[in-house]
Coordinates of C-alpha atoms in Angstrom, one line a residue:
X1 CA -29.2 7.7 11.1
X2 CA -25.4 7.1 10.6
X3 CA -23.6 10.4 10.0
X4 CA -24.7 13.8 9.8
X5 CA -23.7 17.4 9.9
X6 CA -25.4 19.8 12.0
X7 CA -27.9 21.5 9.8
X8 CA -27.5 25.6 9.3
X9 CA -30.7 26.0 6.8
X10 CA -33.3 26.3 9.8
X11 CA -34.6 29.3 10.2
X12 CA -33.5 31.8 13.2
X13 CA -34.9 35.0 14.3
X14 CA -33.6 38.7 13.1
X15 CA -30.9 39.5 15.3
X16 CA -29.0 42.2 15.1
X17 CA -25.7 42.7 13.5
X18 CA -24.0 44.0 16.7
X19 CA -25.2 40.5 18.7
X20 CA -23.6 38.4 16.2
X21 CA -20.3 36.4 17.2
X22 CA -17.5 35.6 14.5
X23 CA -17.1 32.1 13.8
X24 CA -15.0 30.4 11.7
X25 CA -16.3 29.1 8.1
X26 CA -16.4 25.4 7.9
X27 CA -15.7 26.0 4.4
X28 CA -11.6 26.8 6.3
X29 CA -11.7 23.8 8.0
X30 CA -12.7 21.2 5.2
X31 CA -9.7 23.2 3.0
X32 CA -7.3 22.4 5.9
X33 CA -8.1 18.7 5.9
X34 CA -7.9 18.4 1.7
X35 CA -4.8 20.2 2.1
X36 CA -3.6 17.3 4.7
X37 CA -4.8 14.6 3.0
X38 CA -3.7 16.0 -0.4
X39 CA 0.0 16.3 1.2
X40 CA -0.2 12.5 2.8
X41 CA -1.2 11.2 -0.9
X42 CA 1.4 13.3 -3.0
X43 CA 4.1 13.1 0.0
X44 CA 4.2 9.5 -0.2
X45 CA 7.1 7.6 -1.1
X46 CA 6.9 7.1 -4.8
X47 CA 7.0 3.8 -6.3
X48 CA 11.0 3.1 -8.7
X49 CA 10.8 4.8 -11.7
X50 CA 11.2 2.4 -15.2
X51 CA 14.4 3.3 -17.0
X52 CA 15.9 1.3 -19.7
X53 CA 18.6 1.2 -21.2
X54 CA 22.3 -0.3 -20.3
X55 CA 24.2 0.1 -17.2
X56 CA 27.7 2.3 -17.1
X57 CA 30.1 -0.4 -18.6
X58 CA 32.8 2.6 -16.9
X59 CA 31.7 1.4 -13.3
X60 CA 32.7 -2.5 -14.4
X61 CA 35.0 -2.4 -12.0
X62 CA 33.1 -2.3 -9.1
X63 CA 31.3 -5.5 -10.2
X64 CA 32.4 -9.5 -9.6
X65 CA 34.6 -9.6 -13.2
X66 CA 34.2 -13.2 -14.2
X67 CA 32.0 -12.6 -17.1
X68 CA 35.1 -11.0 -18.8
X69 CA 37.3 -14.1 -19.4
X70 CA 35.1 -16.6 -20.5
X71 CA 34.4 -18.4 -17.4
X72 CA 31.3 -20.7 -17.7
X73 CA 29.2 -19.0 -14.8
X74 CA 28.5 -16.9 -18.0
X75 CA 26.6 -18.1 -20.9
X76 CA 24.8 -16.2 -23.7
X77 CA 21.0 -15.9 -23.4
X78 CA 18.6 -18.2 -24.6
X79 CA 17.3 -17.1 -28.0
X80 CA 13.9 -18.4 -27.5
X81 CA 10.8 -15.1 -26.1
X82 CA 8.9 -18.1 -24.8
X83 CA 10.1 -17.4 -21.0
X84 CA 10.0 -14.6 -19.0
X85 CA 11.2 -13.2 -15.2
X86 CA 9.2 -15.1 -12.8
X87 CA 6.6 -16.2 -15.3
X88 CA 5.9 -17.5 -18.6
X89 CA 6.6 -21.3 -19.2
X90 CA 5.1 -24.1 -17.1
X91 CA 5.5 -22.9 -13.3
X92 CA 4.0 -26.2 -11.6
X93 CA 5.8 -27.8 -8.8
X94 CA 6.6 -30.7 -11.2
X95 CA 8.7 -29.0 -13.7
X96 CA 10.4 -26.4 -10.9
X97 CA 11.7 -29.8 -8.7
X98 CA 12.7 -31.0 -12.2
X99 CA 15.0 -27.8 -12.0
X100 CA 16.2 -29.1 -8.8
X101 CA 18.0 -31.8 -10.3
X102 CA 20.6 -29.2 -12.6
X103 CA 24.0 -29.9 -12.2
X104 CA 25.1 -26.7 -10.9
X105 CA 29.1 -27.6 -11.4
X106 CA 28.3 -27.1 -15.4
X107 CA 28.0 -23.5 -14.9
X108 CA 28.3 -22.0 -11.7
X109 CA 32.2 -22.1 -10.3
X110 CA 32.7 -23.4 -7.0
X111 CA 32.1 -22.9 -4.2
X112 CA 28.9 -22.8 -5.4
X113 CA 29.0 -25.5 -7.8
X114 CA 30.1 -28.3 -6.0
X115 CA 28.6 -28.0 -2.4
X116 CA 26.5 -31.0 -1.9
X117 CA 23.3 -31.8 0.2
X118 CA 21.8 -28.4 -0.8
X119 CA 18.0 -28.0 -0.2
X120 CA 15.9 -27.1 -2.8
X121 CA 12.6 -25.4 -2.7
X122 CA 10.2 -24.0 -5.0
X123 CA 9.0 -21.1 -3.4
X124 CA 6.9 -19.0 -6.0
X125 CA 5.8 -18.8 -9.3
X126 CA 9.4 -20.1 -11.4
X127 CA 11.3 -19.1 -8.4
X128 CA 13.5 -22.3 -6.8
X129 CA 15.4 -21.5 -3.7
X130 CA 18.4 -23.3 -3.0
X131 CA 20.9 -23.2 0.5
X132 CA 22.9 -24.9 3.0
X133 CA 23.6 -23.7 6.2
X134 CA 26.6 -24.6 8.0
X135 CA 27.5 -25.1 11.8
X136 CA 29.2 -21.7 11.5
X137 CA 26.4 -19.9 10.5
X138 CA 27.5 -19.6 7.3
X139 CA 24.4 -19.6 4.2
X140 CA 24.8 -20.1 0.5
X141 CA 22.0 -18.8 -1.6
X142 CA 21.1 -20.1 -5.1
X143 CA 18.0 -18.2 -6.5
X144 CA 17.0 -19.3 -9.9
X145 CA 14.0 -18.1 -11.9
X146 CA 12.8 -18.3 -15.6
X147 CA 14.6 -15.4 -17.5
X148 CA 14.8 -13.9 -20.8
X149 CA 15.4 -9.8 -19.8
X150 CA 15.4 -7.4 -16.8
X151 CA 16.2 -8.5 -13.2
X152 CA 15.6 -10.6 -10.1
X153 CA 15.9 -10.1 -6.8
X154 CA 15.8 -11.7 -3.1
X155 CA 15.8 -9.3 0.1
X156 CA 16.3 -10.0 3.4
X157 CA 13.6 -8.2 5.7
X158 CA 13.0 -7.2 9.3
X159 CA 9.6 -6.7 9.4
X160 CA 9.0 -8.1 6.2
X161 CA 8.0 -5.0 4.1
X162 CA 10.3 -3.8 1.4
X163 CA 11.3 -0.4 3.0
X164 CA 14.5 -1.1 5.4
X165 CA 15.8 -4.5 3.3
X166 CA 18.8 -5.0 1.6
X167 CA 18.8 -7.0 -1.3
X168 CA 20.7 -8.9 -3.8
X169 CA 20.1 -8.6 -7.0
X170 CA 21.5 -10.0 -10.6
X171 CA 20.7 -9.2 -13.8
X172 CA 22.2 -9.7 -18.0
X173 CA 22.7 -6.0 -19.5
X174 CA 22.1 -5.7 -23.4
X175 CA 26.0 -6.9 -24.1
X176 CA 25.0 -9.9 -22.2
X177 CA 27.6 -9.2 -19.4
X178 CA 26.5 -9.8 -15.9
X179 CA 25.3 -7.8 -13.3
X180 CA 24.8 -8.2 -9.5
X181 CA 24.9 -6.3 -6.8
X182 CA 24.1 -5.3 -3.3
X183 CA 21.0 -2.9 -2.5
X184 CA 19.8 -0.7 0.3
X185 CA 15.7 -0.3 0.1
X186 CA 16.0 3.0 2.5
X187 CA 12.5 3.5 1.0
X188 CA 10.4 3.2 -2.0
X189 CA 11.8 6.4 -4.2
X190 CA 14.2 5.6 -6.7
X191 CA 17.3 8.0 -4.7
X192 CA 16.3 5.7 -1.8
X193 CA 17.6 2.2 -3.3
X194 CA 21.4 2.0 -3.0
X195 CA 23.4 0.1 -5.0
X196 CA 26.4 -1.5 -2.9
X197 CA 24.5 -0.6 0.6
X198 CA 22.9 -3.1 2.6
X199 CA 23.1 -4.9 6.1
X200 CA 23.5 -8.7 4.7
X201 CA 27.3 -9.9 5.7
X202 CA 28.8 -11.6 2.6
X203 CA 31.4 -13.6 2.9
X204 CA 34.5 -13.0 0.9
X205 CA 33.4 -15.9 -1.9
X206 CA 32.4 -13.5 -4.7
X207 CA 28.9 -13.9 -5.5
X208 CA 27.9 -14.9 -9.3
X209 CA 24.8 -14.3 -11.6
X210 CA 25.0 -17.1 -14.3
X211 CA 22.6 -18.2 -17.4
X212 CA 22.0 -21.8 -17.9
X213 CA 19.1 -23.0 -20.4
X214 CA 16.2 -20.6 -19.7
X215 CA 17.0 -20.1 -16.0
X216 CA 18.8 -17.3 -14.3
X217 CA 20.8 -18.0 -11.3
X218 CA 21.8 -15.6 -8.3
X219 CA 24.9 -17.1 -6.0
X220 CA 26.2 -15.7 -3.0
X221 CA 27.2 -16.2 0.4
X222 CA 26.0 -14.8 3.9
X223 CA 27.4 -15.4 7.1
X224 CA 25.2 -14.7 10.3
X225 CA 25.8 -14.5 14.1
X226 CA 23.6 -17.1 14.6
X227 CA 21.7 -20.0 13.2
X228 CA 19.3 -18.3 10.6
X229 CA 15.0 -19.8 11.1
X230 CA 12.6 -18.0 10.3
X231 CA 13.2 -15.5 7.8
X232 CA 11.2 -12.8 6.1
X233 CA 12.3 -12.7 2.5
X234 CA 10.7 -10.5 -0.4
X235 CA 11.1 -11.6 -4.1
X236 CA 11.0 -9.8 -7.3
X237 CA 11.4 -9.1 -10.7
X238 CA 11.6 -6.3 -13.0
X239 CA 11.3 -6.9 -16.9
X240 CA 13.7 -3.5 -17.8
X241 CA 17.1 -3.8 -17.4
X242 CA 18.9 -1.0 -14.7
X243 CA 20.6 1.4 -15.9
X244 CA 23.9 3.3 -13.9
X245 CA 22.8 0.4 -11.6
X246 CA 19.8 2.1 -10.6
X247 CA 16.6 -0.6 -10.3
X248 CA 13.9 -0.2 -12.2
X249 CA 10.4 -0.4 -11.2
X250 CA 9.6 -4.6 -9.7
X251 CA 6.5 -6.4 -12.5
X252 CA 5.9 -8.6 -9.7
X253 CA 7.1 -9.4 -5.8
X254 CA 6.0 -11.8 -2.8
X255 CA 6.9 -11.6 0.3
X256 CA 7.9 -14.8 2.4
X257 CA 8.5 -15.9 5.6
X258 CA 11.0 -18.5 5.0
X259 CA 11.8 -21.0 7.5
X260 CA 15.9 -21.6 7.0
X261 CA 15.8 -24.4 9.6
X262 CA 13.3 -26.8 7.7
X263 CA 13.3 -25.3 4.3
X264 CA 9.6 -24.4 5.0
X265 CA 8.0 -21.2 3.6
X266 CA 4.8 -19.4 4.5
X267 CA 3.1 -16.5 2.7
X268 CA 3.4 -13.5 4.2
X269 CA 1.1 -11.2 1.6
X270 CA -1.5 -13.4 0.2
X271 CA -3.0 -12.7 -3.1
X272 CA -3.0 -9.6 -4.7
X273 CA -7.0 -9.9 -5.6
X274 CA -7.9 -10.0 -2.1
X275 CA -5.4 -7.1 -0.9
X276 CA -7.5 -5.2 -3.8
X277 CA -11.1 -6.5 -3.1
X278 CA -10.4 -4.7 0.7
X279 CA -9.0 -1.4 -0.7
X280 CA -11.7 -1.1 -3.4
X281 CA -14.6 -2.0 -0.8
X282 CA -12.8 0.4 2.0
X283 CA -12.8 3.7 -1.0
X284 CA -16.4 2.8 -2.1
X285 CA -17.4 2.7 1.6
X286 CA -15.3 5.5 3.5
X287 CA -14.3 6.8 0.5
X288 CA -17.4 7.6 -1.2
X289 CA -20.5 6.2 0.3
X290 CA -20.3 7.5 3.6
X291 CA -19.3 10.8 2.7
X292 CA -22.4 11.5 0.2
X293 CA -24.6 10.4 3.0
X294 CA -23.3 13.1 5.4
X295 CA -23.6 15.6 3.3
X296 CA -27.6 15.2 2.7
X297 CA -28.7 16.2 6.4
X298 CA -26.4 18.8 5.9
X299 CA -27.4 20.7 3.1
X300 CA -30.8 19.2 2.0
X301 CA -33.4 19.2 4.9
X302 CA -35.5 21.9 3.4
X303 CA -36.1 18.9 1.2
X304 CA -38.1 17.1 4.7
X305 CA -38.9 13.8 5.1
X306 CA -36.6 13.1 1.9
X307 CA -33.5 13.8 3.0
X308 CA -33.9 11.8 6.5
X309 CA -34.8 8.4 4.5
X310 CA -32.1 9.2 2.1
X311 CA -29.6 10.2 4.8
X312 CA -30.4 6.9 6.6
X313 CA -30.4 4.2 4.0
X314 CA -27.1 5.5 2.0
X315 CA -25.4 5.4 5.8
X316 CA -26.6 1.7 6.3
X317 CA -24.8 0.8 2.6
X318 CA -21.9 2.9 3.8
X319 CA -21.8 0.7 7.0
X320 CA -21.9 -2.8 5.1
X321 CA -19.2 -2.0 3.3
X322 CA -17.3 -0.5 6.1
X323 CA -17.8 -3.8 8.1
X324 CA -17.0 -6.1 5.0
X325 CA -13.7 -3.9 4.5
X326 CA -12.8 -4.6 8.2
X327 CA -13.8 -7.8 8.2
X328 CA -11.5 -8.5 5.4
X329 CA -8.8 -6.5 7.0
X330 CA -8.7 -9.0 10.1
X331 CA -8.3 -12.0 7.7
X332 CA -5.6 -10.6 5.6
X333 CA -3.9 -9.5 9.2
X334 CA -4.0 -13.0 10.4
X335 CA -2.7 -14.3 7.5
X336 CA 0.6 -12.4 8.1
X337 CA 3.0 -14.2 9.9
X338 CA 5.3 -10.5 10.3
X339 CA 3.7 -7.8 12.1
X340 CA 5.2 -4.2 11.6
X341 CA 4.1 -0.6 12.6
X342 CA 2.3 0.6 10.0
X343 CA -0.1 -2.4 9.8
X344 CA -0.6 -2.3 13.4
X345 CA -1.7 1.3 13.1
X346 CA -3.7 0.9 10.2
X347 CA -5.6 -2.0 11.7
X348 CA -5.7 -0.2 15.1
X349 CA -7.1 2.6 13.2
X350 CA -10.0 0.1 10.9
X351 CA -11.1 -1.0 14.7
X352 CA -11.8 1.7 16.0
X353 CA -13.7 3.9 12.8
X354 CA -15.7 0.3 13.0
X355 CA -16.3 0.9 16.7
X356 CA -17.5 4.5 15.8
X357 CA -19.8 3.2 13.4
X358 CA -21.2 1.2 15.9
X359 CA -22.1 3.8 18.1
X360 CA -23.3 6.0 15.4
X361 CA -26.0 2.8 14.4
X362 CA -26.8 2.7 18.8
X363 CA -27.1 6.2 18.4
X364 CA -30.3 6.1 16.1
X365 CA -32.1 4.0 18.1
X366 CA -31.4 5.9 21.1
X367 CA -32.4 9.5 19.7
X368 CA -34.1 11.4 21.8
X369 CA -37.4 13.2 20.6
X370 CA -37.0 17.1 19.7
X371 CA -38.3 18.8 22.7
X372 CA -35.7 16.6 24.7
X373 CA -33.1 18.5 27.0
X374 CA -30.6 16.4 26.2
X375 CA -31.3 16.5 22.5
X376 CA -28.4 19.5 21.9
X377 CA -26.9 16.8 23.3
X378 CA -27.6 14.1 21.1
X379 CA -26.9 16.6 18.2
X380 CA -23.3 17.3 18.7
X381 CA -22.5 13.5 19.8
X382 CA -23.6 12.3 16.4
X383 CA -22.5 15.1 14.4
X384 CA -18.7 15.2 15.6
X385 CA -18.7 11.4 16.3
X386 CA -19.6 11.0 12.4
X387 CA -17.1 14.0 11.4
X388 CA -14.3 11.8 13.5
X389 CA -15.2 8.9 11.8
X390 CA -14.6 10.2 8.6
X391 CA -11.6 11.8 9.0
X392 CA -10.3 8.9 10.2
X393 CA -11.7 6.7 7.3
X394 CA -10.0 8.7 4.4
X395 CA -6.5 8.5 6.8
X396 CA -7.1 4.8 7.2
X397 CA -7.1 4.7 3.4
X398 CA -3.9 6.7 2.5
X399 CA -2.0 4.4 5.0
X400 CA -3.6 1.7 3.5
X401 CA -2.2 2.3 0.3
X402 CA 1.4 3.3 1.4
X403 CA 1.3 -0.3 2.9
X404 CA 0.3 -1.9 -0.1
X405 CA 2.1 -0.6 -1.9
X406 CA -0.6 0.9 -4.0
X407 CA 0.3 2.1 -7.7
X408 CA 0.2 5.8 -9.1
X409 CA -3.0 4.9 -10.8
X410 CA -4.9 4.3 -7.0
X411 CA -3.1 7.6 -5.5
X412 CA -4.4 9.7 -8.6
X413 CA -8.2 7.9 -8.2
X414 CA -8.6 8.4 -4.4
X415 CA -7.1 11.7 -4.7
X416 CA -9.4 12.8 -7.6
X417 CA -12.4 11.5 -5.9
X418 CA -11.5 13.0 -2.2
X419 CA -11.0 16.1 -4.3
X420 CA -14.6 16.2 -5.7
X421 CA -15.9 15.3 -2.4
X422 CA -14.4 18.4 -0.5
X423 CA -14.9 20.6 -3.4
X424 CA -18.6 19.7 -3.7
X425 CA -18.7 20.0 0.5
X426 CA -16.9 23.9 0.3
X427 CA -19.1 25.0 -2.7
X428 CA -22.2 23.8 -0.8
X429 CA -21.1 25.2 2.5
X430 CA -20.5 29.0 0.8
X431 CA -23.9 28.8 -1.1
X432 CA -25.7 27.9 2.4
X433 CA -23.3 30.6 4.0
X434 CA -24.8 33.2 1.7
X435 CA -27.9 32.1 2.0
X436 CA -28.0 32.6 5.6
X437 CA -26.6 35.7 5.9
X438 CA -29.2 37.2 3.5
X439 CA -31.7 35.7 5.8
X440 CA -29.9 37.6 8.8
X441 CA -29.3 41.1 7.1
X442 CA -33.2 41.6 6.3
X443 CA -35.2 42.9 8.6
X444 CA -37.9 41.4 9.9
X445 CA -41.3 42.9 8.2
X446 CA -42.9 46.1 9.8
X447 CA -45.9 45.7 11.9
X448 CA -48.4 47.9 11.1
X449 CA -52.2 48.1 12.6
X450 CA -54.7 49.2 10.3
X451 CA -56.1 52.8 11.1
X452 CA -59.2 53.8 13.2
X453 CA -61.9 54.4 10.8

């Protein structure tokens, strides 16, 4: 009904050995494509490594020295494990404005410390955001967030994803000195986040990572060309503490579209349960579903009418959860308020397998009967149209997950299972090439006519 290979276990007449033409195993093709998707999935940017321990207290020097002589920017930690980084503690909007009340001149030195008429925003989770923009373009940024280890971090995006930002970020090593620095996200690999890279123009003010009660605060000054709006804006946390500066893997981010004019802020990714509900229905449909039911016709009409009811009910499951995963593709899309290549082209890409689909469902109600002329037709119009469909369903997914940022854990699954697909589709495509060239190499049986009594 949906998707279906052309079948090569009818029977054909003995023809000779000398007639036959060499074709090219299908069994070669299916190991080019694992061997392209494989590569897409184990090529991908890999997510930070963890490493803990402390930074290089050699490199010091390279850092904003005020922790080293007392100043009050830098208290000890809180003894109390009853908060953590961006979570932990009561995170309602009551208790974070409550926050916005701190006098910052008890801890944090000026400038920062004494500018006045500062707004303040809770933004997510323990995360406040406070800043002032000036009429020359110049922004202070106060971050704060519930701390006890580990680090936290605000980027600047264009596009709002986390490759191509540069970031601040501040952390307390295990000596309790602090930490904060520039980063360059050039991509997602650990070699790929630089420490004291990036495209955001400080100012000369020194910026300042201070501990005051359980709250960690991140200080620094920006100054733009113009008057900063709308602003994507990524924040994160990471529970491990860097070492030699290098980041460790984020516990938890959100991206933001920040609006620097009103002190506004929209969500750019919305929940994480929904960006999983779409992945998981988009495997089990493209991934797995759709897939089983192409193989059936395939390799399994000896076993007739079974494999045609078979072939056509697990295709119309495939296609509901192909529609649901598009479906909830175009609501997460328009719930973005950044747009960016890579989502374009994996939407692109949803629309048109679901538009494929489509045809392939028109298709069954417009095949024609089997003595047909244009039935050949027919044939090779559903068989390639489903064979595009799927190629284009297990890409959809890789890029999928590169956007989202998927863990190891979701590259290893989709990978093990698109492994056990293909595997399963060479072994049954060298059994039913055997098979059929036993079927060619015997001869046909001798005719004999009984003798003349």
């Amino acid at each position: 009904m949906f998707i279906m290979f052309m079948s090569t276990s009818c029977k054909k007449p003995w023809i000779p050995m000398a007639n036959l033409r060499i074709q090219v195993p299908v069994s070669r093709i299916l190991v080019g494509l694992l061997y392209l998707l494989l590569s897409l999935l184990l090529l991908e940017p890999k997510n930070i490594s963890a490493v803990a321990d402390d930074d290089d207290e050699n490199a010091a020097t390279t850092l904003v020295g005020i922790n080293k002589q007392g100043d009050p920017s830098v208290l000890p930690p809180p003894s109390t494990g009853d908060y953590y980084v961006g979570g932990g503690g009561d995170s309602s909007s009551e208790m974070l404005e409550q926050y916005c009340n701190t006098d910052l001149r008890t801890f944090l030195p000026p400038p920062y410390g004494n500018i006045t008429g500062m707004v303040c925003k809770p933004v997510w989770n323990t995360f406040i955001l406070r800043y002032l923009q000036r009429d020359d373009h110049v922004m202070t940024i106060i971050l704060s967030a519930v701390y006890t280890s580990g680090w936290v971090g605000i980027g600047f995006s264009k596009d709002g994803m986390m490759a191509g930002s540069s970031s601040m970020v501040g952390w307390f090593n295990k000596k309790g000195h602090a930490r904060i620095k520039q980063y360059f996200l050039q991509g997602t690999r650990q070699s790929q986040v630089i420490p004291d890279k990036g495209e955001l123009p400080l100012t000369n003010v020194p910026p300042v990572v201070a501990l005051y009660g359980p709250m960690i605060y991140i200080a620094f000054q920006l100054k733009f060309e113009t008057h900063l709006a709308r602003q994507p804006i990524i924040l994160a946390f990471g529970a491990r503490i860097p070492k030699h500066f290098r980041l460790t893997h984020h516990d938890d981010k959100r991206n933001l579209v920040f609006d620097f004019s009103a002190g506004s802020s929209s969500v750019l990714h919305v929940s994480s349960s929904q960006k999983k509900n779409h992945g998981i229905l988009g495997i089990f449909g493209w991934g797995l579903i759709l897939p089983v039911g192409a193989i059936i016709p395939r390799y399994f009409k000896h076993k007739d009418p079974l494999w045609y009811y078979l072939h056509a009910i697990i295709q119309l499951i495939g296609f509901i959860f192909g529609l649901a995963t598009v479906l909830l593709g175009i609501q997460l899309y328009d719930t973005l308020n950044v747009r960016n290549s890579n989502i374009d082209a994996h939407r692109g890409i949803g629309i048109f397998i679901l538009v494929l689909s489509i045809l392939q469902i028109l298709a069954f109600f417009l095949r024609p009967g089997k003595d047909s002329k244009i039935r050949r037709y027919w044939n090779w119009y559903h068989h390639w149209f489903g064979r595009l469909a799927l190629f284009f369903g297990a890409l959809n997914i890789v890029l999928g997950m590169q956007i989202g940022y998927a863990g190891n854990d979701w590259k290893i699954g989709y990978g093990f299972l698109l492994a056990v697909i293909l595997s399963t589709v060479i072994v049954l495509e060298v059994l039913s090439w055997k098979k059929n060239s036993h079927k060619l190499n015997d001869p046909p049986p001798t005719f004999q006519m009984n003798p003349i009594q």
